[in-house]
XYZ file of C-alpha atoms in Angstrom:
709
model
C -26.915 41.551 176.955
C -24.368 39.511 178.822
C -21.303 41.558 179.716
C -17.940 41.069 178.187
C -15.651 39.114 180.455
C -11.948 39.151 181.050
C -9.423 36.333 181.145
C -5.926 36.796 182.464
C -3.182 36.102 179.994
C 0.571 36.142 180.256
C 2.579 39.226 179.359
C 4.456 39.190 176.092
C 8.078 39.372 177.264
C 9.568 38.872 173.844
C 8.164 42.165 172.562
C 10.131 44.122 175.142
C 13.303 42.131 174.642
C 13.643 42.404 170.884
C 14.302 46.165 170.604
C 17.418 45.720 172.674
C 18.618 43.046 170.287
C 18.038 45.326 167.343
C 19.967 48.224 168.858
C 22.834 45.930 169.716
C 23.321 44.799 166.133
C 26.637 45.766 164.535
C 26.925 47.733 161.302
C 28.413 45.740 158.399
C 26.302 45.765 155.239
C 23.240 47.673 154.172
C 19.816 46.043 154.433
C 17.355 46.409 151.618
C 14.821 49.161 152.338
C 12.005 46.676 151.640
C 12.454 45.337 155.176
C 9.869 47.803 156.419
C 8.075 48.583 153.195
C 4.734 47.052 152.449
C 4.594 44.813 149.428
C 2.530 47.443 147.698
C 5.370 49.929 148.017
C 8.132 47.462 147.301
C 6.668 45.732 144.251
C 5.953 47.204 140.853
C 2.184 46.984 141.298
C 1.490 50.164 143.219
C -1.823 51.575 142.034
C -2.547 48.415 140.033
C -4.871 45.426 140.210
C -1.935 43.025 140.126
C 1.337 42.417 141.967
C 4.299 40.526 140.589
C 5.573 39.170 143.890
C 4.329 38.149 147.311
C 5.606 36.940 150.648
C 3.141 34.190 151.559
C 4.242 31.115 149.600
C 7.876 31.220 150.804
C 7.714 33.491 153.878
C 9.821 36.014 151.976
C 9.316 38.239 148.954
C 9.387 35.973 145.876
C 8.317 36.366 142.256
C 4.933 34.691 141.874
C 6.002 33.143 138.568
C 8.790 31.287 140.403
C 6.352 29.515 142.757
C 4.919 26.101 141.951
C 1.581 27.125 143.460
C -1.308 29.436 142.728
C -0.955 32.803 144.453
C -3.742 35.361 143.966
C -3.602 39.004 145.077
C -6.238 41.518 146.067
C -4.239 44.721 145.831
C -4.562 47.959 147.746
C -5.952 49.635 144.624
C -8.695 47.008 144.357
C -9.615 47.446 148.013
C -9.707 51.235 147.617
C -11.650 51.317 144.347
C -14.421 49.022 145.532
C -14.318 50.100 149.198
C -14.123 46.487 150.318
C -15.723 46.162 153.762
C -14.589 42.705 154.925
C -12.637 39.632 153.900
C -15.681 37.780 152.566
C -16.333 40.753 150.296
C -12.693 40.845 149.133
C -12.857 37.260 147.868
C -15.184 38.212 144.989
C -11.956 39.187 143.162
C -10.390 35.717 143.547
C -11.369 32.552 141.707
C -12.429 29.436 143.585
C -13.234 31.206 146.864
C -16.798 31.636 148.104
C -18.640 32.455 151.296
C -19.822 29.983 153.912
C -21.412 30.347 157.376
C -20.337 33.720 158.828
C -21.881 32.929 162.244
C -24.503 35.616 161.990
C -22.185 38.031 160.143
C -19.529 38.055 162.885
C -16.700 36.028 161.278
C -14.639 35.703 158.131
C -15.947 32.523 156.533
C -14.687 31.352 153.154
C -14.515 28.129 151.205
C -11.318 27.604 149.216
C -11.459 24.989 146.489
C -14.462 23.366 148.136
C -13.203 23.278 151.744
C -13.391 25.728 154.621
C -15.405 27.122 157.515
C -15.546 30.137 159.825
C -13.302 28.338 162.302
C -10.707 26.533 160.184
C -7.673 28.676 161.194
C -6.914 29.511 157.550
C -6.751 33.306 158.004
C -3.333 34.850 158.691
C -2.299 38.390 159.555
C 1.193 39.170 158.277
C 2.047 35.482 158.238
C 0.727 34.802 161.770
C -2.377 32.665 162.205
C -5.236 34.818 163.454
C -7.769 33.998 166.162
C -9.725 37.167 165.325
C -13.174 36.868 163.780
C -12.928 39.719 161.230
C -9.472 40.495 159.885
C -9.741 43.042 157.073
C -9.988 46.727 157.877
C -8.277 50.099 157.933
C -4.861 48.551 158.688
C -4.958 46.304 155.597
C -2.641 47.043 152.698
C -3.492 44.038 150.505
C -4.491 40.368 150.660
C -2.608 37.309 149.394
C -4.382 33.994 148.753
C -2.301 30.811 148.585
C -4.289 27.983 146.977
C -4.065 24.313 147.856
C -2.384 22.729 150.904
C -0.081 25.228 152.618
C 1.038 23.096 155.561
C 4.685 23.183 154.441
C 5.122 26.766 155.642
C 2.156 27.124 158.009
C 1.438 23.795 159.666
C -2.095 22.720 160.610
C -4.394 23.787 157.752
C -7.283 22.653 155.599
C -6.256 21.519 152.077
C -8.077 24.292 150.195
C -5.587 27.063 150.987
C -5.066 30.084 153.195
C -5.598 33.853 153.164
C -2.869 36.204 154.390
C -3.928 39.767 155.254
C -0.905 42.050 154.827
C -0.817 45.169 156.995
C 0.307 48.690 156.179
C 3.890 49.264 157.315
C 5.774 52.332 158.626
C 7.397 54.394 155.867
C 10.262 56.904 155.897
C 8.283 59.327 153.707
C 5.976 61.588 155.689
C 2.321 61.204 154.747
C -1.021 61.733 156.455
C -4.430 60.743 155.102
C -7.774 61.770 156.582
C -10.855 59.899 155.397
C -14.548 60.383 156.069
C -17.508 58.476 154.657
C -21.281 58.506 154.818
C -23.438 55.407 154.462
C -26.812 55.298 152.713
C -28.420 53.376 155.585
C -27.232 55.962 158.112
C -24.006 56.712 159.948
C -20.475 56.685 158.645
C -16.761 56.345 159.313
C -13.836 58.652 160.048
C -10.237 57.498 159.723
C -6.639 58.645 160.135
C -3.532 57.076 158.575
C -0.230 58.831 159.270
C 3.340 57.637 158.769
C 6.844 59.026 158.564
C 10.311 59.130 160.129
C 10.943 59.911 163.776
C 13.406 62.801 163.598
C 16.887 62.013 162.295
C 16.878 58.489 163.693
C 16.521 55.207 161.838
C 13.011 54.913 163.220
C 9.728 55.226 161.358
C 6.202 55.146 162.711
C 2.685 54.520 161.503
C -0.615 55.200 163.220
C -3.939 54.017 161.843
C -7.113 54.968 163.696
C -10.765 54.661 162.759
C -14.176 55.242 164.299
C -17.193 53.731 162.574
C -20.894 53.836 163.484
C -23.177 52.584 160.730
C -26.789 51.501 160.759
C -27.435 47.927 159.703
C -29.135 47.508 156.329
C -32.019 45.472 157.810
C -34.753 46.942 160.001
C -32.624 47.398 163.141
C -29.086 47.077 164.424
C -25.820 49.029 164.440
C -22.367 47.955 163.306
C -19.655 49.974 165.033
C -16.018 49.836 166.039
C -13.161 51.919 167.370
C -9.742 50.948 166.081
C -6.267 52.156 166.923
C -3.150 50.571 165.444
C 0.313 52.021 166.150
C 3.450 50.481 164.671
C 7.142 51.299 164.657
C 10.122 50.116 162.663
C 13.871 50.522 163.015
C 16.325 49.862 160.190
C 20.063 49.675 160.683
C 22.758 48.745 158.248
C 22.608 45.084 159.176
C 19.615 44.675 161.460
C 15.993 45.727 161.455
C 13.129 45.536 163.900
C 9.388 46.153 163.708
C 6.628 46.127 166.292
C 2.924 46.516 165.542
C -0.151 46.512 167.777
C -3.849 46.655 166.877
C -6.772 47.274 169.214
C -10.364 47.051 167.990
C -13.410 47.567 170.204
C -16.503 46.448 168.276
C -20.212 45.664 168.372
C -22.190 44.176 165.495
C -25.605 42.596 164.903
C -25.886 38.829 165.181
C -28.211 38.112 162.287
C -29.137 34.502 161.449
C -30.909 35.655 158.305
C -34.147 34.163 157.058
C -35.912 30.805 156.923
C -36.582 28.397 154.074
C -39.861 26.479 153.754
C -40.404 23.646 151.244
C -36.942 24.257 149.821
C -37.476 27.954 149.095
C -37.159 31.262 150.971
C -40.248 32.058 153.007
C -42.432 34.721 151.382
C -41.758 37.402 153.984
C -40.143 40.824 154.165
C -36.490 40.643 153.113
C -35.480 43.433 155.492
C -37.279 42.233 158.647
C -35.014 40.408 161.085
C -36.286 37.290 162.842
C -34.378 37.705 166.099
C -34.315 40.422 168.813
C -32.674 43.800 169.267
C -30.343 42.305 171.895
C -29.018 39.764 169.380
C -25.500 41.043 168.804
C -21.808 40.475 169.381
C -19.713 42.791 171.566
C -15.992 42.308 171.855
C -12.402 43.463 171.824
C -9.824 42.089 169.408
C -6.091 42.674 169.744
C -2.949 41.639 167.933
C 0.792 42.149 168.378
C 3.503 41.275 165.873
C 7.234 41.714 166.474
C 9.953 40.892 163.937
C 13.716 41.115 164.220
C 15.922 40.517 161.178
C 19.703 40.239 161.017
C 21.809 40.058 157.868
C 24.298 37.277 158.490
C 26.187 37.791 155.219
C 25.479 38.712 151.612
C 23.488 35.499 151.036
C 21.774 34.768 154.345
C 19.638 36.561 156.868
C 17.823 35.418 159.996
C 14.368 36.429 161.166
C 12.786 36.052 164.597
C 8.994 36.466 164.614
C 6.542 36.682 167.476
C 2.807 37.012 166.953
C -0.162 37.139 169.289
C -3.827 37.602 168.449
C -6.862 37.559 170.709
C -10.604 37.983 170.244
C -12.617 38.321 173.476
C -16.313 38.684 172.895
C -19.794 38.009 174.191
C -22.724 37.128 171.999
C -26.447 36.735 172.449
C -28.608 34.814 169.960
C -32.310 34.361 169.374
C -31.643 30.818 168.123
C -34.277 29.510 165.659
C -35.435 26.014 166.636
C -38.693 25.130 164.820
C -41.022 26.586 162.188
C -44.714 25.657 162.197
C -46.707 27.558 159.627
C -45.792 31.200 160.130
C -44.653 30.699 163.735
C -40.923 30.546 164.342
C -39.869 29.250 167.770
C -36.626 30.833 169.039
C -34.443 30.104 172.093
C -32.306 32.709 173.873
C -28.667 31.538 173.822
C -25.356 33.224 174.457
C -21.834 32.906 175.745
C -18.490 34.501 176.541
C -15.580 33.599 174.275
C -11.827 34.042 174.292
C -9.958 32.917 171.166
C -6.190 33.306 171.306
C -3.177 32.421 169.143
C 0.535 32.647 169.991
C 3.304 32.103 167.470
C 7.105 32.145 167.596
C 9.362 31.311 164.652
C 13.057 31.461 163.821
C 13.788 31.438 160.089
C 16.991 31.458 158.073
C 16.430 32.837 154.590
C 19.066 32.406 151.927
C 19.627 33.304 148.298
C 22.636 31.085 147.709
C 24.726 30.145 144.683
C 25.920 26.526 144.775
C 27.840 25.053 141.818
C 26.530 27.782 139.566
C 22.881 27.211 140.513
C 20.668 29.521 142.542
C 18.868 28.293 145.674
C 16.153 30.365 147.362
C 16.044 28.611 150.719
C 13.922 28.924 153.834
C 14.721 26.760 156.839
C 13.135 27.318 160.220
C 11.489 26.162 163.411
C 8.255 27.398 164.947
C 5.981 26.901 167.921
C 2.298 27.737 167.834
C -0.555 27.579 170.324
C -4.232 27.940 169.377
C -6.599 28.269 172.332
C -10.385 28.419 171.896
C -12.218 29.015 175.143
C -15.918 29.479 175.859
C -16.647 30.553 179.437
C -20.160 30.895 180.799
C -22.590 29.532 178.231
C -26.290 30.387 178.264
C -28.978 27.985 177.075
C -32.455 29.216 178.032
C -35.377 26.808 177.937
C -37.725 26.755 174.976
C -40.990 28.562 175.658
C -43.863 30.252 173.865
C -42.195 33.592 174.628
C -39.841 32.763 171.788
C -42.635 32.493 169.217
C -42.474 35.006 166.374
C -44.900 35.528 163.511
C -42.557 35.750 160.514
C -45.206 37.580 158.461
C -45.686 40.291 161.096
C -42.839 40.118 163.645
C -43.347 41.643 167.087
C -40.166 42.050 169.080
C -39.499 42.192 172.809
C -41.301 39.102 174.135
C -38.177 36.915 174.279
C -35.862 37.870 177.135
C -32.068 37.925 176.856
C -30.170 34.704 177.645
C -29.646 34.243 181.384
C -29.672 30.502 182.230
C -26.152 29.109 182.570
C -25.571 25.642 181.130
C -23.089 23.895 183.426
C -22.453 21.178 180.819
C -21.592 23.593 177.990
C -19.641 26.197 180.001
C -15.855 26.450 180.367
C -15.247 24.590 177.096
C -11.624 24.688 175.960
C -9.883 23.414 172.836
C -6.113 23.837 172.804
C -3.714 22.831 170.043
C 0.068 23.237 170.399
C 2.432 22.426 167.537
C 6.216 22.481 167.283
C 7.769 22.065 163.853
C 10.917 22.193 161.764
C 10.587 22.943 158.048
C 12.619 23.437 154.895
C 11.884 24.778 151.414
C 14.171 25.282 148.418
C 13.341 27.028 145.135
C 16.219 25.430 143.218
C 16.906 27.216 139.929
C 18.383 24.373 137.857
C 18.981 26.779 134.965
C 17.333 29.806 133.384
C 14.188 27.796 132.550
C 13.687 25.127 135.204
C 12.984 25.538 138.922
C 12.644 22.581 141.272
C 10.601 23.420 144.371
C 10.675 20.968 147.260
C 10.520 20.853 151.016
C 9.038 19.240 154.087
C 7.735 19.932 157.579
C 8.173 17.673 160.584
C 5.442 18.574 163.045
C 4.708 17.447 166.597
C 1.248 18.260 167.924
C -0.500 18.144 171.292
C -4.248 18.570 171.614
C -6.329 18.961 174.727
C -9.986 19.743 175.378
C -12.390 19.762 178.311
C -15.609 21.450 179.372
C -18.166 21.752 182.155
C -18.716 23.571 185.429
C -18.372 21.804 188.791
C -19.793 18.295 188.753
C -20.516 18.662 185.037
C -16.805 18.795 184.204
C -15.751 16.291 181.576
C -12.374 15.832 179.894
C -12.281 15.670 176.121
C -9.397 15.052 173.755
C -5.917 14.492 175.164
C -3.765 13.326 172.313
C -0.510 13.975 170.513
C 1.436 12.766 167.553
C 3.993 13.460 164.855
C 3.437 14.136 161.173
C 5.704 14.682 158.166
C 4.262 16.916 155.461
C 6.072 16.911 152.101
C 5.848 19.300 149.172
C 7.213 18.832 145.675
C 6.826 20.980 142.584
C 8.415 21.982 139.314
C 8.337 25.210 137.288
C 9.246 25.499 133.604
C 9.612 28.954 132.056
C 9.992 28.578 128.267
C 9.884 32.366 127.828
C 10.166 35.374 130.080
C 6.387 35.762 130.217
C 5.233 32.134 130.551
C 5.599 29.748 133.491
C 4.253 26.189 133.591
C 4.103 24.444 136.946
C 2.958 21.332 138.765
C 2.945 20.303 142.412
C 2.085 17.599 144.903
C 1.355 18.594 148.483
C -0.238 17.368 151.698
C -2.105 18.980 154.588
C -2.897 18.055 158.157
C -5.006 19.508 160.978
C -6.371 17.985 164.222
C -10.144 18.312 164.578
C -11.536 20.367 167.472
C -13.806 18.675 169.971
C -17.501 19.473 169.479
C -19.977 20.851 172.059
C -20.540 17.344 173.440
C -16.818 16.780 173.957
C -16.515 14.319 171.068
C -13.159 14.199 169.293
C -12.115 12.690 165.978
C -9.011 11.709 164.063
C -6.991 14.562 162.496
C -8.005 15.629 159.016
C -5.512 14.899 156.234
C -5.448 16.111 152.666
C -3.479 15.567 149.496
C -3.468 17.630 146.345
C -2.238 17.513 142.751
C -2.125 20.737 140.758
C -0.912 21.863 137.341
C -1.141 25.314 135.860
C 0.188 28.104 133.706
C 1.079 31.701 134.570
C 1.156 34.066 131.601
C 2.055 37.757 131.507
C 1.554 39.080 127.954
C 2.648 42.503 129.252
C 4.216 43.503 132.548
C 1.022 44.883 134.055
C -1.252 41.952 133.132
C -1.322 38.458 134.661
C -3.265 35.423 133.475
C -3.312 32.347 135.741
C -4.902 28.994 134.897
C -4.875 26.079 137.364
C -6.291 22.543 137.435
C -6.382 20.660 140.746
C -7.501 17.478 142.452
C -7.841 17.432 146.269
C -8.853 14.541 148.523
C -9.601 15.145 152.200
C -10.011 12.243 154.634
C -11.229 12.044 158.224
C -13.652 14.782 157.255
C -15.957 15.924 160.064
C -19.280 17.693 159.570
C -20.806 19.915 162.206
C -24.526 19.343 162.769
C -26.281 22.283 164.432
C -28.796 21.245 167.074
C -32.078 23.058 167.740
C -30.683 24.477 171.020
C -27.646 25.993 169.271
C -25.059 23.334 170.139
C -22.852 21.893 167.403
C -22.454 18.108 167.339
C -19.910 16.673 164.919
C -20.100 13.495 162.899
C -17.423 11.679 160.938
C -18.021 11.839 157.205
C -14.984 9.942 156.051
C -13.647 11.267 152.754
C -14.450 13.969 150.204
C -12.942 15.108 146.915
C -12.743 18.461 145.168
C -11.727 18.787 141.513
C -11.674 21.963 139.558
C -10.353 24.560 137.162
C -9.571 28.198 137.999
C -8.873 31.170 135.741
C -7.757 34.630 136.892
C -7.050 37.646 134.667
C -5.879 40.779 136.490
C -4.139 43.956 135.481
C -4.070 46.525 132.706
C -5.537 45.459 129.354
C -5.062 48.817 127.623
C -3.959 52.318 128.499
C -6.126 53.534 131.399
C -8.170 50.313 131.358
C -7.873 47.681 134.114
C -9.581 44.329 134.534
C -10.290 41.712 137.161
C -11.780 38.573 135.639
C -12.241 35.189 137.292
C -13.888 31.865 136.628
C -13.878 28.685 138.698
C -15.360 25.251 138.211
C -15.283 23.184 141.387
C -16.931 19.783 141.725
C -17.092 18.525 145.286
C -18.194 15.014 146.179
C -18.527 12.970 149.351
C -16.617 9.764 148.642
C -17.294 8.052 151.971
C -19.660 8.766 154.851
C -19.534 6.268 157.682
C -22.449 7.827 159.582
C -24.776 8.421 156.623
C -23.845 6.242 153.631
C -26.847 7.588 151.707
C -24.995 10.918 151.447
C -22.124 9.433 149.465
C -22.001 11.204 146.125
C -23.475 14.407 147.596
C -21.872 17.788 147.078
C -20.430 19.697 150.038
C -22.663 22.446 151.483
C -22.191 26.086 150.426
C -19.681 25.086 147.715
C -20.840 26.316 144.274
C -19.835 24.407 141.168
C -19.511 27.593 139.104
C -18.389 31.092 140.077
C -17.312 33.961 137.868
C -16.663 37.684 138.051
C -15.742 40.537 135.740
C -14.765 44.056 136.849
C -13.519 46.893 134.627
C -12.192 50.291 135.602
C -11.219 53.253 133.434
C -9.456 56.579 133.914
C -11.304 59.111 131.791
C -9.319 61.217 129.309
C -10.322 64.692 130.462
C -8.428 68.007 130.660
C -6.017 68.173 133.610
C -7.739 71.252 135.038
C -10.845 69.121 135.717
C -8.901 66.664 137.873
C -8.754 62.916 137.350
C -11.914 60.846 136.979
C -11.992 57.067 137.519
C -15.033 54.875 136.905
C -15.462 51.183 137.419
C -18.147 48.534 137.495
C -18.524 44.803 137.460
C -20.522 41.784 138.508
C -20.064 38.470 140.243
C -21.924 35.234 139.573
C -22.275 32.447 142.153
C -23.886 29.208 141.046
C -26.366 27.093 142.955
C -25.094 25.125 145.933
C -26.506 22.740 148.512
C -27.637 24.187 151.824
C -26.792 21.135 153.921
C -24.856 17.879 153.911
C -27.939 15.884 152.914
C -28.431 18.157 149.863
C -32.050 18.419 150.992
C -32.360 22.052 149.877
C -30.408 24.344 147.586
C -29.489 28.002 147.375
C -30.233 29.515 143.967
C -27.551 31.051 141.814
C -27.244 34.818 141.853
C -25.463 37.734 140.190
C -24.710 41.034 141.905
C -23.236 44.167 140.366
C -21.167 46.979 141.888
C -19.935 50.339 140.602
C -17.832 53.324 141.642
C -16.806 56.769 140.442
C -13.891 58.738 141.910
C -12.875 62.332 141.368
C -9.319 63.320 142.224
C -9.560 67.089 142.601
C -7.052 69.324 140.775
C -5.239 70.431 143.919
C -1.476 70.963 144.075
C -0.203 70.796 147.649
C -2.277 67.807 148.678
C -4.235 64.962 147.149
C -7.973 65.235 147.584
C -10.561 62.792 146.281
C -14.295 62.235 146.385
C -15.669 58.756 145.674
C -19.119 57.198 145.358
C -19.567 53.411 145.635
C -22.794 51.534 145.020
C -22.961 47.857 146.000
C -25.639 45.501 144.671
C -26.475 48.038 142.014
C -29.684 46.320 140.865
C -30.985 45.629 144.406
C -30.815 41.849 144.033
C -32.222 39.619 146.787
C -29.866 36.681 147.262
C -28.735 34.099 149.798
C -24.945 33.641 150.021
C -24.727 30.848 152.616
C -26.350 28.734 155.309
C -25.051 27.276 158.552
C -24.602 24.069 156.568
C -27.295 22.157 158.430
C -30.462 24.228 158.892
C -33.238 25.668 156.741
C -33.950 28.130 159.575
C -30.633 29.976 159.371
C -29.986 31.176 155.840
C -27.922 34.320 155.416
C -29.275 37.186 153.320
C -27.099 39.354 151.122
C -27.306 43.101 151.619
C -29.587 45.055 149.326
C -28.377 48.110 147.371
C -26.258 50.374 149.529
C -24.224 53.461 148.744
C -21.151 55.002 150.318
C -19.750 58.500 149.735
C -16.112 58.870 150.757
C -13.894 61.949 150.907
C -10.163 61.809 151.607
C -7.232 64.181 151.724
C -3.537 63.265 151.816
C -0.824 65.731 152.746
């Protein structure tokens, strides 16, 4: 296995400077305690499957019914009940979101309303764009999903939407939770989550730590990580400051899945991997977020935000290249990667009365840099040593990657944007809200690659773009909100492995919908949308593992989404979703015969239904919670040519939790079973190859014990 490498990066000076600013703030008026509270603690949805407000759509806590967009939540209770293991898994509770190519199981990879990839920069951590491959874990409080173009607040993005992973925050109430779990395949996890005040000061801390070592569900491999995440917050009467850091040292299998022959999965063992024991990813991910807020007056406050994320990793792949009969030819590939994001923003947030009308205003400027770097890149030659009999695999003949490709090494894609933006939720009266805003963005893009004489420059371009947003909300009653919006998106395309660059992708969207809350703890959301994306680029995977892009031209996604979340009766909770999404290639300049095709990995129909119940038993027996549900994913094309298809599938999950009748501390024991009926299914492909089709995990069980004191 190639060793993890190091790249020097600049020190984060802002993080050390901001505490001094916070301590220098003068006392005038009291800040709301929610400055350092997580949304779970601040909103009325604690312990529920629904939340009434979020911070993603407007960069500040806002009632979801007041937004002219679809905002879906995966709450802390949902994550706890179903022991959600990663972000792809969490999206089963959200309509219109499905899995795409996870790069061998190493990255978050979701399609939103027909568009998305594992490298589309649509995943945020606490409002800061993340360069980290896997973003959900022990530090996660809940997840917010903003549907449709979100470029108004967040700049360069695909038109399908974004996912914002909200972290646990320091609290002024002392609490410590110890958690241990055992996994049916072998191994387990131990975690610590402690928070509380620091003496009699205005400081609070939180420390989340976790060690996991679990056997992979297929015939070999280990998924493990060591995480430590300290954070601190200070709250004064007028100012507040928070600083959070996360370190995660990880290793996970790189599993390309199985192969398809004649349009169907090969008739081979579902559990047997088709790569080598050295095929894995080893890396270190880190993130730092610092926020300083200052209350200017009763109506306005300012916020300075700095965010930095980095994922440094090495990977080795037994890359499938050809299949002849039962013989699969594989090539040893690998590389060292350093993905990094840096973000700075200054926002002014107001809740202002003008001429008797309320304005919820956000105005700000930001600067963001996204740097994707691949250092030494290994491309071994094809040889018979890579041959594997898929019916009876024998491992160990193919050596680890060792041949450096001068042409593919030292590949860098850098995107820097500087923007000014404005948004106003203008309450015209008690029933009507006009939502409008715009972003003026300047972007610079640069790419190059190659060692020594193989060096070749790539993209070197810049430009300016205005991105408008307009919407309207009508609330005829206190529990009904009708809305409509028009929005646009924009994102420059990365250069491919050959150094080719393409025009930036642009999107436009129309959306109408209704948000209905028959009771406080139950939300029903219905949305209809039409999205067009132009300058679309498809990535075509080559037999040696390189990705070569081609211009498609234009694609459309039209659909309907329904979400029902919350409490339907006393002690009964529901998560129900349905989505219809029809994708279509409208124009393909390289392959006109593909016009009219559906986009790969994008199902036309998805649905899910999950129910949980607290049993009515005597108090001396403790509290018992049970829950179960299923998700359906319809058939979808495996590649751009629609030459093969992945069948529809339905998987079921269940849990039972016993909260013991203890007094001084909360103790629980929980059993989760995923894929209850042991279904064999294929969630996604790479989008271009029948030799790299991901397999869904078979039935697995997890027993978890926790104590809080």
